[in-house]
Short mmCIF file of N, CA and C and ligand atoms in Angstrom, two decimals:
data_model
loop_
_atom_site.label_atom_id
_atom_site.label_comp_id
_atom_site.label_asym_id
_atom_site.label_seq_id
_atom_site.Cartn_x
_atom_site.Cartn_y
_atom_site.Cartn_z
N UNK A 1 -27.84 44.13 67.15
CA UNK A 1 -28.13 43.28 68.30
C UNK A 1 -26.94 42.35 68.58
N UNK A 2 -26.47 42.29 69.80
CA UNK A 2 -25.31 41.41 70.07
C UNK A 2 -25.76 39.97 69.96
N UNK A 3 -24.82 39.11 69.61
CA UNK A 3 -25.08 37.71 69.53
C UNK A 3 -25.45 37.17 68.20
N UNK A 4 -25.45 38.06 67.23
CA UNK A 4 -25.79 37.59 65.85
C UNK A 4 -24.50 37.41 65.06
N UNK A 5 -24.44 36.37 64.28
CA UNK A 5 -23.26 36.21 63.44
C UNK A 5 -23.15 37.30 62.39
N UNK A 6 -21.98 37.58 61.92
CA UNK A 6 -21.71 38.61 60.93
C UNK A 6 -21.45 37.92 59.62
N UNK A 7 -22.16 38.35 58.56
CA UNK A 7 -21.95 37.73 57.26
C UNK A 7 -21.33 38.81 56.30
N UNK A 8 -20.15 38.34 55.76
CA UNK A 8 -19.47 39.16 54.72
C UNK A 8 -20.08 38.80 53.37
N UNK A 9 -20.99 39.63 52.87
CA UNK A 9 -21.69 39.26 51.64
C UNK A 9 -20.76 39.11 50.53
N UNK A 10 -19.60 39.78 50.52
CA UNK A 10 -18.65 39.68 49.40
C UNK A 10 -18.00 38.28 49.31
N UNK A 11 -18.05 37.58 50.41
CA UNK A 11 -17.51 36.16 50.44
C UNK A 11 -18.64 35.08 50.34
N UNK A 12 -19.78 35.46 50.64
CA UNK A 12 -20.86 34.48 50.71
C UNK A 12 -21.35 34.06 49.29
N UNK A 13 -21.44 32.77 49.05
CA UNK A 13 -21.90 32.29 47.78
C UNK A 13 -23.32 31.73 47.81
N UNK A 14 -23.91 31.96 49.00
CA UNK A 14 -25.32 31.62 49.19
C UNK A 14 -25.56 30.11 49.05
N UNK A 15 -24.61 29.34 49.59
CA UNK A 15 -24.72 27.85 49.49
C UNK A 15 -25.83 27.37 50.39
N UNK A 16 -26.10 28.06 51.41
CA UNK A 16 -27.17 27.63 52.35
C UNK A 16 -26.72 26.69 53.41
N UNK A 17 -25.44 26.29 53.44
CA UNK A 17 -25.05 25.33 54.47
C UNK A 17 -25.22 25.86 55.93
N UNK A 18 -24.96 27.09 56.08
CA UNK A 18 -25.16 27.68 57.43
C UNK A 18 -26.64 27.76 57.84
N UNK A 19 -27.45 28.01 56.81
CA UNK A 19 -28.94 28.02 57.11
C UNK A 19 -29.40 26.68 57.50
N UNK A 20 -28.95 25.62 56.77
CA UNK A 20 -29.35 24.26 57.07
C UNK A 20 -28.84 23.77 58.44
N UNK A 21 -27.75 24.25 58.87
CA UNK A 21 -27.16 23.68 60.07
C UNK A 21 -27.71 24.39 61.36
N UNK A 22 -28.15 25.58 61.13
CA UNK A 22 -28.60 26.38 62.34
C UNK A 22 -29.91 25.80 62.89
N UNK A 23 -29.87 25.41 64.10
CA UNK A 23 -31.07 24.75 64.75
C UNK A 23 -32.03 25.81 65.30
N UNK A 24 -31.67 27.07 65.19
CA UNK A 24 -32.51 28.15 65.81
C UNK A 24 -33.24 28.96 64.76
N UNK A 25 -33.02 28.67 63.54
CA UNK A 25 -33.64 29.45 62.49
C UNK A 25 -33.17 30.87 62.48
N UNK A 26 -31.88 31.07 62.90
CA UNK A 26 -31.40 32.48 62.99
C UNK A 26 -30.80 32.93 61.69
N UNK A 27 -30.71 32.05 60.67
CA UNK A 27 -30.13 32.45 59.44
C UNK A 27 -31.17 32.14 58.30
N UNK A 28 -31.33 33.10 57.44
CA UNK A 28 -32.32 32.97 56.41
C UNK A 28 -31.78 33.49 55.08
N UNK A 29 -32.20 32.75 54.03
CA UNK A 29 -31.86 33.22 52.66
C UNK A 29 -32.99 34.12 52.19
N UNK A 30 -32.58 35.33 51.75
CA UNK A 30 -33.57 36.30 51.18
C UNK A 30 -33.01 36.69 49.86
N UNK A 31 -33.64 36.28 48.80
CA UNK A 31 -33.13 36.56 47.49
C UNK A 31 -31.82 35.82 47.30
N UNK A 32 -30.77 36.55 47.03
CA UNK A 32 -29.45 35.92 46.84
C UNK A 32 -28.49 36.26 47.99
N UNK A 33 -29.09 36.56 49.19
CA UNK A 33 -28.23 36.86 50.31
C UNK A 33 -28.67 36.10 51.52
N UNK A 34 -27.77 35.89 52.44
CA UNK A 34 -28.06 35.22 53.71
C UNK A 34 -28.06 36.35 54.74
N UNK A 35 -29.11 36.24 55.62
CA UNK A 35 -29.17 37.26 56.71
C UNK A 35 -29.32 36.55 58.02
N UNK A 36 -28.77 37.15 59.03
CA UNK A 36 -28.95 36.71 60.40
C UNK A 36 -30.08 37.55 61.02
N UNK A 37 -31.01 36.80 61.63
CA UNK A 37 -32.08 37.44 62.26
C UNK A 37 -32.21 37.11 63.75
N UNK A 38 -32.62 38.06 64.56
CA UNK A 38 -32.73 37.80 65.96
C UNK A 38 -33.75 36.72 66.26
N UNK A 39 -33.41 35.86 67.17
CA UNK A 39 -34.40 34.80 67.59
C UNK A 39 -34.49 34.82 69.08
N UNK A 40 -35.59 34.33 69.66
CA UNK A 40 -35.80 34.43 71.09
C UNK A 40 -34.86 33.53 71.94
N UNK A 41 -34.47 32.42 71.35
CA UNK A 41 -33.63 31.45 72.05
C UNK A 41 -32.35 31.18 71.28
N UNK A 42 -31.45 32.16 71.16
CA UNK A 42 -30.27 31.96 70.38
C UNK A 42 -29.34 30.90 71.03
N UNK A 43 -28.63 30.15 70.17
CA UNK A 43 -27.67 29.19 70.69
C UNK A 43 -26.32 29.65 70.03
N UNK A 44 -25.35 29.99 70.85
CA UNK A 44 -24.10 30.50 70.34
C UNK A 44 -23.18 29.32 70.00
N UNK A 45 -23.65 28.39 69.14
CA UNK A 45 -22.94 27.18 68.94
C UNK A 45 -21.81 27.35 67.92
N UNK A 46 -21.78 28.44 67.13
CA UNK A 46 -20.82 28.68 66.17
C UNK A 46 -20.69 27.66 64.96
N UNK A 47 -21.72 26.83 64.92
CA UNK A 47 -21.68 25.83 63.81
C UNK A 47 -21.76 26.48 62.42
N UNK A 48 -22.43 27.60 62.38
CA UNK A 48 -22.57 28.29 61.08
C UNK A 48 -21.15 28.77 60.58
N UNK A 49 -20.36 29.24 61.55
CA UNK A 49 -19.02 29.65 61.15
C UNK A 49 -18.16 28.44 60.75
N UNK A 50 -18.32 27.30 61.48
CA UNK A 50 -17.49 26.15 61.22
C UNK A 50 -17.83 25.54 59.76
N UNK A 51 -19.16 25.58 59.51
CA UNK A 51 -19.55 24.89 58.24
C UNK A 51 -19.35 25.75 56.97
N UNK A 52 -19.18 26.99 57.17
CA UNK A 52 -19.06 27.87 55.97
C UNK A 52 -17.76 27.61 55.16
N UNK A 53 -17.95 27.24 53.87
CA UNK A 53 -16.77 26.94 53.12
C UNK A 53 -15.94 28.11 52.65
N UNK A 54 -16.45 29.32 52.76
CA UNK A 54 -15.78 30.48 52.28
C UNK A 54 -15.25 31.41 53.39
N UNK A 55 -15.63 31.12 54.59
CA UNK A 55 -15.20 32.03 55.72
C UNK A 55 -16.04 33.27 55.71
N UNK A 56 -17.23 33.20 55.14
CA UNK A 56 -18.02 34.46 55.05
C UNK A 56 -18.77 34.80 56.35
N UNK A 57 -18.98 33.80 57.21
CA UNK A 57 -19.74 34.08 58.41
C UNK A 57 -18.95 33.89 59.62
N UNK A 58 -18.92 34.89 60.51
CA UNK A 58 -18.20 34.80 61.69
C UNK A 58 -19.01 35.09 62.94
N UNK A 59 -18.66 34.47 64.01
CA UNK A 59 -19.43 34.63 65.28
C UNK A 59 -18.53 35.48 66.19
N UNK A 60 -18.79 36.79 66.25
CA UNK A 60 -17.94 37.61 67.07
C UNK A 60 -18.19 37.56 68.54
N UNK A 61 -19.22 36.85 68.90
CA UNK A 61 -19.50 36.72 70.35
C UNK A 61 -18.66 35.68 70.97
N UNK A 62 -18.50 35.85 72.32
CA UNK A 62 -17.67 34.94 73.03
C UNK A 62 -18.50 34.06 73.94
N UNK A 63 -18.07 32.85 74.08
CA UNK A 63 -18.71 31.95 75.07
C UNK A 63 -17.85 31.98 76.32
N UNK A 64 -18.40 32.54 77.39
CA UNK A 64 -17.63 32.68 78.63
C UNK A 64 -18.03 31.58 79.61
N UNK A 65 -17.03 30.94 80.11
CA UNK A 65 -17.26 29.81 81.05
C UNK A 65 -16.83 30.35 82.40
N UNK A 66 -17.72 30.19 83.41
CA UNK A 66 -17.38 30.76 84.71
C UNK A 66 -16.53 29.74 85.52
N UNK A 67 -16.21 30.07 86.72
CA UNK A 67 -15.31 29.24 87.51
C UNK A 67 -15.86 27.90 87.80
N UNK A 68 -17.23 27.76 87.77
CA UNK A 68 -17.80 26.50 87.98
C UNK A 68 -18.01 25.65 86.72
N UNK A 69 -17.52 26.19 85.63
CA UNK A 69 -17.70 25.49 84.33
C UNK A 69 -19.05 25.57 83.75
N UNK A 70 -19.79 26.56 84.24
CA UNK A 70 -21.14 26.61 83.62
C UNK A 70 -21.19 27.67 82.53
S1 SF4 B 101 -24.21 30.36 66.12
FE1 SF4 B 101 -25.48 28.55 65.94
S2 SF4 B 101 -27.53 29.17 66.54
FE2 SF4 B 101 -26.31 30.99 66.13
S3 SF4 B 101 -26.72 31.46 63.94
FE3 SF4 B 101 -24.89 30.20 63.97
S4 SF4 B 101 -25.65 28.06 63.72
FE4 SF4 B 101 -27.37 29.38 64.29
S1 SF4 B 102 -22.26 28.84 54.61
FE1 SF4 B 102 -21.07 30.65 54.16
S2 SF4 B 102 -21.11 30.81 51.91
FE2 SF4 B 102 -22.74 29.41 52.57
S3 SF4 B 102 -24.58 30.69 52.65
FE3 SF4 B 102 -23.69 30.59 54.71
S4 SF4 B 102 -22.34 32.40 54.87
FE4 SF4 B 102 -22.79 32.08 52.71
#
């Protein structure tokens, strides 16, 4: 599904920072891994990527701003 962050499990230490900062509940810890799950109202804020201490999570989607700045 487009719009989900990508998590490199080999880099993830399961600290939970991304889960805690996500306001949409789009990230969940299952066992010893973090997973991105589709949500109805995703917010492409990229905060999960910014907060990750190991660079394990990346947001490959782009935020496109149109001519009117919307
Ligand atoms: S980009 Fe924002 S809304 Fe989407 S998973 Fe990351 S923290 Fe959550
Ligand atoms: S912040 Fe990074 S290292 Fe921590 S659980 Fe999320 S993806 Fe893994």
